[in-house]
Coordinates of C-alpha atoms in Angstrom, one line a residue:
M1 CA 29.9 -5.2 11.2
R2 CA 30.2 -2.0 9.2
I3 CA 26.9 -0.4 7.9
A4 CA 26.1 2.5 5.5
V5 CA 22.7 4.2 6.0
I6 CA 21.7 6.5 3.3
G7 CA 19.2 9.0 4.6
S8 CA 18.2 9.9 8.2
G9 CA 14.4 10.1 8.1
T10 CA 11.8 8.1 9.9
S11 CA 12.9 4.5 8.9
A12 CA 16.6 5.3 9.5
I13 CA 15.7 6.7 13.0
G14 CA 13.8 3.5 13.8
F15 CA 16.8 1.5 12.6
L16 CA 19.3 3.3 14.6
Y17 CA 17.2 3.7 17.8
H18 CA 16.8 -0.1 17.9
L19 CA 20.4 -0.9 16.8
L20 CA 21.5 1.1 19.8
K21 CA 19.9 -1.3 22.1
T22 CA 20.8 -4.6 20.2
H23 CA 24.1 -4.0 18.5
P24 CA 25.8 -0.8 19.9
E25 CA 29.1 -2.1 18.7
Y26 CA 28.3 -1.9 15.1
E27 CA 30.0 0.9 13.1
V28 CA 27.5 2.9 11.2
D29 CA 28.0 5.8 8.7
I30 CA 24.9 7.8 8.1
F31 CA 24.7 9.9 4.9
E32 CA 22.3 12.8 4.7
R33 CA 22.0 15.3 1.8
G34 CA 20.2 17.7 4.2
L35 CA 21.1 19.3 7.6
E36 CA 20.9 18.5 11.3
P37 CA 17.6 19.4 13.1
A38 CA 18.8 22.8 14.5
R39 CA 19.7 24.1 11.0
R40 CA 16.6 22.9 9.1
A41 CA 13.8 25.3 8.2
A42 CA 10.3 24.8 6.8
E43 CA 11.2 26.0 3.4
G44 CA 13.0 24.9 0.2
E45 CA 14.7 21.5 0.1
S46 CA 15.1 21.6 3.8
I47 CA 11.3 20.5 4.2
L48 CA 12.2 17.1 2.5
Y49 CA 15.8 16.6 3.6
G50 CA 17.7 16.5 6.8
F51 CA 17.7 14.6 10.0
G52 CA 14.0 13.5 10.5
G53 CA 13.2 13.4 6.9
A54 CA 10.1 14.8 5.2
G55 CA 8.1 13.8 8.4
T56 CA 9.8 16.6 10.4
F57 CA 7.4 19.2 9.5
S58 CA 4.3 16.9 9.4
D59 CA 1.5 17.1 11.9
G60 CA 3.0 14.1 13.8
K61 CA 0.1 11.8 13.4
L62 CA 0.8 8.2 14.6
S63 CA -1.5 5.6 13.3
L64 CA -1.5 2.5 15.4
S65 CA -3.4 0.3 13.0
P66 CA -1.5 -2.0 10.7
Q67 CA -4.2 -1.3 8.0
I68 CA -3.3 2.3 7.8
G69 CA -0.1 3.8 6.3
G70 CA 1.2 0.9 4.3
E71 CA 1.6 -2.8 4.2
V72 CA 4.6 -3.4 6.5
A73 CA 2.5 -5.8 8.6
D74 CA 1.8 -7.9 5.6
Y75 CA 5.5 -8.2 4.9
I76 CA 6.9 -8.8 8.4
G77 CA 3.8 -10.4 9.9
Y78 CA 1.1 -9.0 12.2
E79 CA 2.7 -10.3 15.3
S80 CA 6.0 -8.6 14.6
F81 CA 4.1 -5.4 13.9
K82 CA 2.5 -5.6 17.3
K83 CA 5.8 -6.5 18.9
Y84 CA 7.5 -3.4 17.6
L85 CA 4.8 -1.0 17.8
P86 CA 5.3 0.0 21.6
E87 CA 9.1 0.9 20.8
C88 CA 7.9 3.0 17.9
L89 CA 5.5 4.9 20.1
E90 CA 8.2 5.3 22.8
L91 CA 10.5 6.7 20.2
W92 CA 8.1 9.3 18.6
T93 CA 6.9 10.5 22.1
L94 CA 10.3 10.7 23.6
G95 CA 10.1 12.9 26.7
F96 CA 6.4 13.6 26.5
D97 CA 3.5 12.2 28.6
R98 CA 1.6 10.0 25.9
K99 CA -1.6 10.2 27.8
A100 CA -1.7 14.0 27.5
L101 CA -1.5 13.9 23.7
E102 CA -4.5 14.1 21.5
R103 CA -5.8 10.9 20.1
S104 CA -8.8 9.3 18.5
D105 CA -11.5 7.9 20.8
L106 CA -12.8 4.6 19.6
S107 CA -14.1 3.7 23.0
E108 CA -17.4 5.6 22.3
G109 CA -18.7 2.6 20.4
P110 CA -22.3 3.6 19.4
R111 CA -21.1 7.1 18.2
V112 CA -18.3 5.7 16.2
W113 CA -20.5 3.2 14.5
D114 CA -23.1 5.8 13.8
I115 CA -20.5 7.8 11.9
K116 CA -19.3 4.7 10.0
R117 CA -23.0 3.8 9.1
A118 CA -23.6 7.3 7.8
F119 CA -20.6 6.9 5.5
N120 CA -21.5 3.5 4.3
E121 CA -25.0 4.5 3.5
N122 CA -23.6 6.9 1.0
R123 CA -21.2 4.4 -0.7
M124 CA -18.2 5.7 1.2
D125 CA -15.9 3.5 3.2
L126 CA -14.5 4.9 6.5
T127 CA -11.4 3.2 7.8
L128 CA -11.3 3.2 11.5
G129 CA -7.9 3.3 13.4
E130 CA -6.5 4.6 16.6
F131 CA -4.3 7.7 16.3
I132 CA -2.0 9.6 18.6
H133 CA -1.4 13.2 17.5
V134 CA 2.0 14.4 18.5
G135 CA 1.7 17.8 16.8
T136 CA 4.0 19.7 14.5
D137 CA 5.4 21.7 17.3
N138 CA 6.0 18.7 19.7
L139 CA 7.4 16.6 16.9
A140 CA 10.3 19.2 16.3
T141 CA 11.2 18.7 20.0
V142 CA 11.1 14.9 19.8
I143 CA 13.3 14.9 16.7
Q144 CA 16.0 17.2 18.4
R145 CA 16.0 14.8 21.4
L146 CA 16.5 11.8 19.1
Y147 CA 19.3 13.4 17.3
S148 CA 21.0 14.2 20.6
L149 CA 20.7 10.7 21.6
L150 CA 21.9 9.0 18.4
S151 CA 24.6 11.4 17.4
S152 CA 26.3 11.1 20.8
H153 CA 26.9 7.4 20.4
K154 CA 30.4 6.7 19.4
S155 CA 29.8 4.2 16.7
F156 CA 27.3 6.3 14.8
H157 CA 28.9 8.8 12.4
F158 CA 26.6 11.4 10.7
H159 CA 27.7 13.0 7.4
F160 CA 25.4 15.9 6.6
S161 CA 25.3 17.9 3.4
T162 CA 26.6 14.6 1.7
P163 CA 24.3 13.4 -1.0
I164 CA 25.0 9.9 -2.2
K165 CA 24.7 9.6 -6.1
D166 CA 26.0 6.1 -6.8
Y167 CA 26.9 2.7 -5.4
S168 CA 29.8 0.4 -6.4
H169 CA 28.9 -3.4 -6.4
A170 CA 32.5 -4.4 -6.8
D171 CA 33.7 -2.4 -3.8
T172 CA 30.4 -2.5 -1.8
A173 CA 30.9 1.3 -1.4
V174 CA 28.7 4.4 -1.8
I175 CA 29.8 7.4 -3.8
D176 CA 28.9 11.0 -3.1
E177 CA 28.3 13.8 -5.7
T178 CA 31.9 14.8 -5.6
G179 CA 33.1 11.4 -6.6
R180 CA 34.4 10.5 -3.1
S181 CA 33.9 6.8 -2.2
Y182 CA 33.1 5.5 1.2
G183 CA 33.4 1.8 2.2
P184 CA 33.6 -1.0 1.9
Y185 CA 30.5 -2.0 3.9
D186 CA 28.9 -5.2 5.0
Q187 CA 25.5 -3.8 4.5
V188 CA 24.1 -0.8 2.7
I189 CA 20.7 0.5 3.8
L190 CA 18.6 2.8 1.7
A191 CA 16.3 4.9 3.8
V192 CA 15.9 7.7 1.2
G193 CA 12.0 8.0 1.3
R194 CA 9.9 8.8 -1.7
S195 CA 12.2 11.9 -2.6
G196 CA 15.1 9.6 -3.1
S197 CA 13.6 7.9 -6.2
V198 CA 16.4 8.7 -8.6
L199 CA 19.1 7.1 -6.5
L200 CA 16.9 4.2 -5.6
N201 CA 16.0 3.5 -9.2
R202 CA 19.6 3.7 -10.3
I203 CA 20.7 1.2 -7.6
L204 CA 17.9 -1.1 -8.5
E205 CA 18.8 -1.0 -12.2
L206 CA 22.5 -1.7 -11.4
S207 CA 21.4 -4.6 -9.2
G208 CA 19.1 -6.0 -11.8
A209 CA 16.4 -6.2 -9.4
D210 CA 12.7 -6.4 -10.5
F211 CA 10.4 -3.6 -9.2
T212 CA 7.0 -1.9 -9.9
S213 CA 6.3 1.8 -9.8
N214 CA 3.1 2.9 -11.7
T215 CA 0.9 4.6 -9.2
V216 CA 0.5 8.1 -7.9
D217 CA -2.2 9.9 -5.9
L218 CA -3.1 13.4 -7.3
G219 CA -5.5 16.0 -6.1
V220 CA -6.1 19.1 -3.8
R221 CA -5.9 20.2 -0.2
F222 CA -9.5 21.1 0.8
E223 CA -10.3 23.6 3.6
M224 CA -13.7 24.2 5.4
P225 CA -15.0 25.5 8.7
A226 CA -14.0 23.3 11.5
I227 CA -17.3 23.6 13.2
L228 CA -18.7 21.5 10.3
T229 CA -16.4 18.6 11.0
D230 CA -15.9 18.8 14.8
E231 CA -18.6 16.3 15.4
I232 CA -16.5 13.7 13.7
T233 CA -12.9 14.8 14.4
Q234 CA -13.6 15.1 18.2
I235 CA -14.2 11.4 18.3
L236 CA -12.1 9.9 15.4
Y237 CA -9.6 12.9 15.2
E238 CA -9.4 12.3 11.5
F239 CA -11.7 10.5 8.9
K240 CA -10.0 8.2 6.3
V241 CA -12.7 7.9 3.7
S242 CA -12.5 6.2 0.3
Y243 CA -15.0 6.3 -2.5
I244 CA -15.4 4.8 -6.0
T245 CA -16.7 7.4 -8.6
A246 CA -19.0 6.9 -11.6
Q247 CA -15.7 6.6 -13.7
D248 CA -14.5 3.7 -11.3
D249 CA -11.8 5.8 -9.9
K250 CA -10.7 5.6 -6.3
V251 CA -10.8 8.9 -4.3
R252 CA -9.7 9.2 -0.8
T253 CA -9.2 11.6 2.0
F254 CA -5.7 11.9 3.5
C255 CA -4.0 13.7 6.4
V256 CA -7.0 15.4 8.1
N257 CA -5.9 18.4 10.2
P258 CA -8.7 19.5 12.5
R259 CA -8.4 23.3 13.3
G260 CA -5.1 23.2 11.4
Y261 CA -3.3 25.2 8.7
V262 CA -2.6 24.7 5.0
V263 CA 1.2 24.9 4.2
R264 CA 3.4 25.0 1.2
E265 CA 5.9 22.1 0.8
D266 CA 8.8 22.9 -1.5
G267 CA 10.7 20.2 -3.4
S268 CA 13.8 20.4 -5.6
D269 CA 12.1 21.9 -8.6
F270 CA 8.3 22.2 -7.7
S271 CA 6.1 23.0 -4.8
L272 CA 3.2 21.0 -3.4
V273 CA 0.5 21.8 -0.8
N274 CA 0.1 20.1 2.5
G275 CA -1.5 20.5 5.9
H276 CA -0.4 20.8 9.5
S277 CA -1.9 20.9 12.9
Y278 CA -0.3 22.1 16.1
T279 CA -0.9 21.1 19.7
H280 CA -0.8 24.8 21.0
Q281 CA -2.0 26.7 17.9
K282 CA -5.5 26.2 16.5
S283 CA -7.4 27.7 13.6
D284 CA -11.2 27.8 12.9
L285 CA -10.6 25.6 9.9
T286 CA -10.2 22.0 9.1
N287 CA -8.1 20.8 6.0
F288 CA -7.6 17.5 4.3
A289 CA -6.3 16.1 1.1
I290 CA -8.7 14.8 -1.6
L291 CA -6.7 12.4 -3.7
V292 CA -7.5 10.5 -6.9
T293 CA -5.4 7.3 -7.5
H294 CA -3.8 7.1 -10.9
K295 CA -2.6 3.8 -12.0
F296 CA -0.6 3.5 -15.3
T297 CA 0.0 0.6 -17.7
E298 CA 2.6 -0.2 -20.3
P299 CA 4.4 1.5 -21.9
F300 CA 4.3 4.4 -19.4
K301 CA 6.3 3.9 -16.3
D302 CA 7.2 7.2 -14.7
S303 CA 4.2 8.1 -12.5
F304 CA 6.5 10.5 -10.5
E305 CA 7.1 12.6 -13.6
Y306 CA 3.5 12.6 -14.5
A307 CA 2.4 14.2 -11.1
S308 CA 5.5 16.5 -10.9
S309 CA 5.0 17.9 -14.2
I310 CA 1.3 18.9 -13.3
A311 CA 2.7 20.4 -10.0
R312 CA 5.2 22.5 -11.9
L313 CA 2.4 23.7 -14.2
A314 CA 0.5 24.8 -11.1
N315 CA 3.5 26.6 -9.8
K316 CA 4.0 28.5 -13.1
L317 CA 0.4 29.6 -13.0
A318 CA 0.5 30.7 -9.3
G319 CA 3.8 32.4 -9.6
S320 CA 7.2 31.3 -8.5
G321 CA 7.1 29.4 -5.2
K322 CA 3.3 29.9 -4.7
I323 CA 0.2 27.6 -4.4
L324 CA -3.1 28.2 -6.3
V325 CA -6.4 28.5 -4.3
Q326 CA -9.8 28.5 -5.6
R327 CA -13.3 28.6 -4.2
Y328 CA -15.5 25.5 -4.6
K329 CA -18.1 27.6 -6.3
D330 CA -15.7 28.7 -8.9
F331 CA -14.2 25.3 -9.2
K332 CA -17.5 23.8 -10.2
A333 CA -18.4 26.7 -12.5
L334 CA -15.0 26.3 -14.4
R335 CA -14.1 29.9 -13.7
R336 CA -11.2 31.4 -12.1
S337 CA -11.2 32.7 -8.5
T338 CA -9.8 36.3 -8.2
N339 CA -8.7 38.4 -5.4
S340 CA -12.0 40.3 -5.4
K341 CA -13.9 37.0 -5.2
M342 CA -11.7 35.8 -2.4
Q343 CA -12.4 38.8 -0.4
K344 CA -16.0 38.1 -0.5
S345 CA -15.5 34.5 0.6
F346 CA -16.8 33.3 4.0
V347 CA -13.8 31.0 4.4
V348 CA -10.5 33.0 4.7
P349 CA -7.4 30.9 3.5
S350 CA -5.1 29.8 6.3
L351 CA -2.2 29.7 3.8
K352 CA -1.3 33.4 3.3
G353 CA 0.0 34.4 0.0
A354 CA -1.8 31.6 -2.0
T355 CA -2.7 32.9 -5.5
P356 CA -6.4 32.8 -6.6
G357 CA -6.7 30.9 -9.9
D358 CA -8.4 28.0 -11.7
L359 CA -7.3 24.4 -10.9
N360 CA -9.4 23.2 -13.9
L361 CA -6.5 24.5 -16.1
I362 CA -4.1 22.2 -14.4
L363 CA -5.9 19.0 -13.3
P364 CA -6.8 16.4 -15.9
R365 CA -10.5 16.6 -16.7
R366 CA -11.2 13.2 -15.2
T367 CA -9.4 14.0 -12.0
A368 CA -11.2 17.2 -11.5
A369 CA -14.6 15.6 -12.1
D370 CA -13.7 12.9 -9.5
I371 CA -12.9 15.5 -6.9
E372 CA -16.2 17.4 -7.5
E373 CA -18.2 14.1 -7.3
F374 CA -16.4 13.2 -4.1
I375 CA -17.1 16.6 -2.4
E376 CA -20.7 16.3 -3.4
Q377 CA -21.0 12.8 -2.0
L378 CA -19.1 13.9 1.3
S379 CA -21.7 16.7 1.8
R380 CA -24.4 13.9 2.3
V381 CA -22.5 12.9 5.5
I382 CA -21.0 16.2 6.5
P383 CA -23.4 18.9 5.6
G384 CA -21.7 22.0 4.3
A385 CA -18.8 20.1 2.7
N386 CA -20.0 21.5 -0.6
N387 CA -20.3 25.0 0.6
P388 CA -19.5 27.4 -2.2
D389 CA -16.9 29.3 -0.2
N390 CA -14.9 26.2 0.9
L391 CA -11.5 26.2 -0.6
L392 CA -9.3 24.0 -2.9
Y393 CA -5.6 24.3 -3.1
G394 CA -3.4 22.8 -5.6
I395 CA -1.6 20.6 -6.3
E396 CA -1.2 17.9 -3.7
A397 CA 0.4 14.6 -4.7
K398 CA 1.4 11.4 -2.8
F399 CA 4.1 9.5 -4.6
Y400 CA 4.2 5.7 -4.2
S401 CA 7.9 4.5 -4.2
T402 CA 9.0 1.6 -6.3
K403 CA 8.4 -1.8 -4.8
P404 CA 11.5 -4.0 -5.2
D405 CA 11.4 -7.8 -5.3
F406 CA 13.1 -8.8 -1.9
D407 CA 14.6 -12.1 -1.1
Q408 CA 14.6 -11.6 2.8
W409 CA 14.0 -8.8 5.2
F410 CA 14.0 -5.8 2.9
R411 CA 17.1 -7.2 1.0
I412 CA 17.5 -7.0 -2.8
K413 CA 18.2 -10.3 -4.3
G414 CA 21.8 -11.1 -4.6
A415 CA 23.1 -7.9 -3.1
P416 CA 24.0 -6.5 0.5
I417 CA 21.4 -3.8 0.1
R418 CA 18.5 -3.3 2.2
I419 CA 15.6 -0.8 1.5
I420 CA 13.4 0.5 4.3
G421 CA 10.7 3.0 5.0
D422 CA 8.8 4.7 2.1
A423 CA 11.5 3.9 -0.3
S424 CA 10.7 0.2 0.1
G425 CA 7.2 0.7 -1.3
Y426 CA 5.8 -0.9 1.9
S427 CA 5.2 2.2 4.1
R428 CA 3.5 5.5 3.6
G429 CA 3.6 7.0 7.1
I430 CA 5.6 7.5 10.2
V431 CA 4.7 4.5 12.2
Q432 CA 5.1 1.9 9.5
A433 CA 8.3 3.5 8.1
T434 CA 9.7 3.4 11.7
I435 CA 8.7 -0.3 12.3
S436 CA 10.4 -1.3 9.0
G437 CA 13.7 0.2 10.5
I438 CA 13.2 -1.5 13.8
A439 CA 12.5 -4.8 12.2
L440 CA 15.6 -4.7 10.2
A441 CA 17.8 -3.6 13.2
E442 CA 16.4 -6.7 15.0
T443 CA 17.4 -9.1 12.2
I444 CA 20.4 -7.5 10.3
G445 CA 23.0 -9.5 12.4
L446 CA 21.3 -12.8 12.1

């Protein structure tokens, strides 16, 4: 069998890692618009593209719960999810002692349930799940080891700096941006992540496949003293909390980084804010995303453009390639933070070079009101969450990929095309994306 894999991120790695065990004889061409691991840098498009994908520079948080990070378990079945989970953990901790890595501790039953009760008493839902934290620094090492393993296999052929722009149904071939055609292939696997939405939507339209894509999460990265969150993060590592506002909007926390750092994440034409945490480098601050879910109805269909246009506006106000930062006190008062105000702040930004400004000039009114309501509610459980000197960075957005209508195991109806990982719409994190790839590798030859 001859296979084309477009993208070499998390789900593609899971697919190739398992295929190496089950069908090492299959010929596989892997097309990647970015670079190999040693040449990637945490800036520009290299943050999103290259071997390892967008997860390369993440904090390496592995969620072991099928309820966190997607709906892959709903699609492949919970028994299959549990079956593939050990291999997923083996892959992402390659060469490390898993027991020595940071993890959530749900064994402390009474303390865990006391925390959950405190959130529930304040109309906030805490999702409990076990996590293993690899760390941004260790993750880079794992990805280099995985690349060395996979690239050395004689049947796996990597094509870096080769963006695929089109697909030919007649020839079952893929076409790069220069017009060169590769193929034919027995199977074409799209593992392009959420950043590959343009190619994904084009192929879906050419295939006549039904799909939905009308949701985006938009908000800020929030930063506060770690000493105020330690009581929770030392047990759970992170708190995944959701809340329904007075406007009936869903607000949630995402990607909690205890004693971590706020970072800039550059895309092709806009920059977003994100957070990292390292195993061997700690700050005195904890950061996490506060995201408001936006679901659109007809006739509007482009949730990606909605959020990206807001991000571009934020970048213009902050200055080229920069992120806006604002004190919570100023955010509530609808006034701009300035350099002089920031110098008086008790909380010193971990993201150096962020531009003081006013996020109220960018965020939709309803979104800003939801974020303020959430912070005030959170302060009832975590005293000090509404401290005037706590910081908001913007913009942070989480894009939901299209969710195609599959006929079997991630396959588009009537076409030899499979879609895995975040591009499938079924995963939103490292573990579930990887398991989608492993599951496909297990069944693709059947």
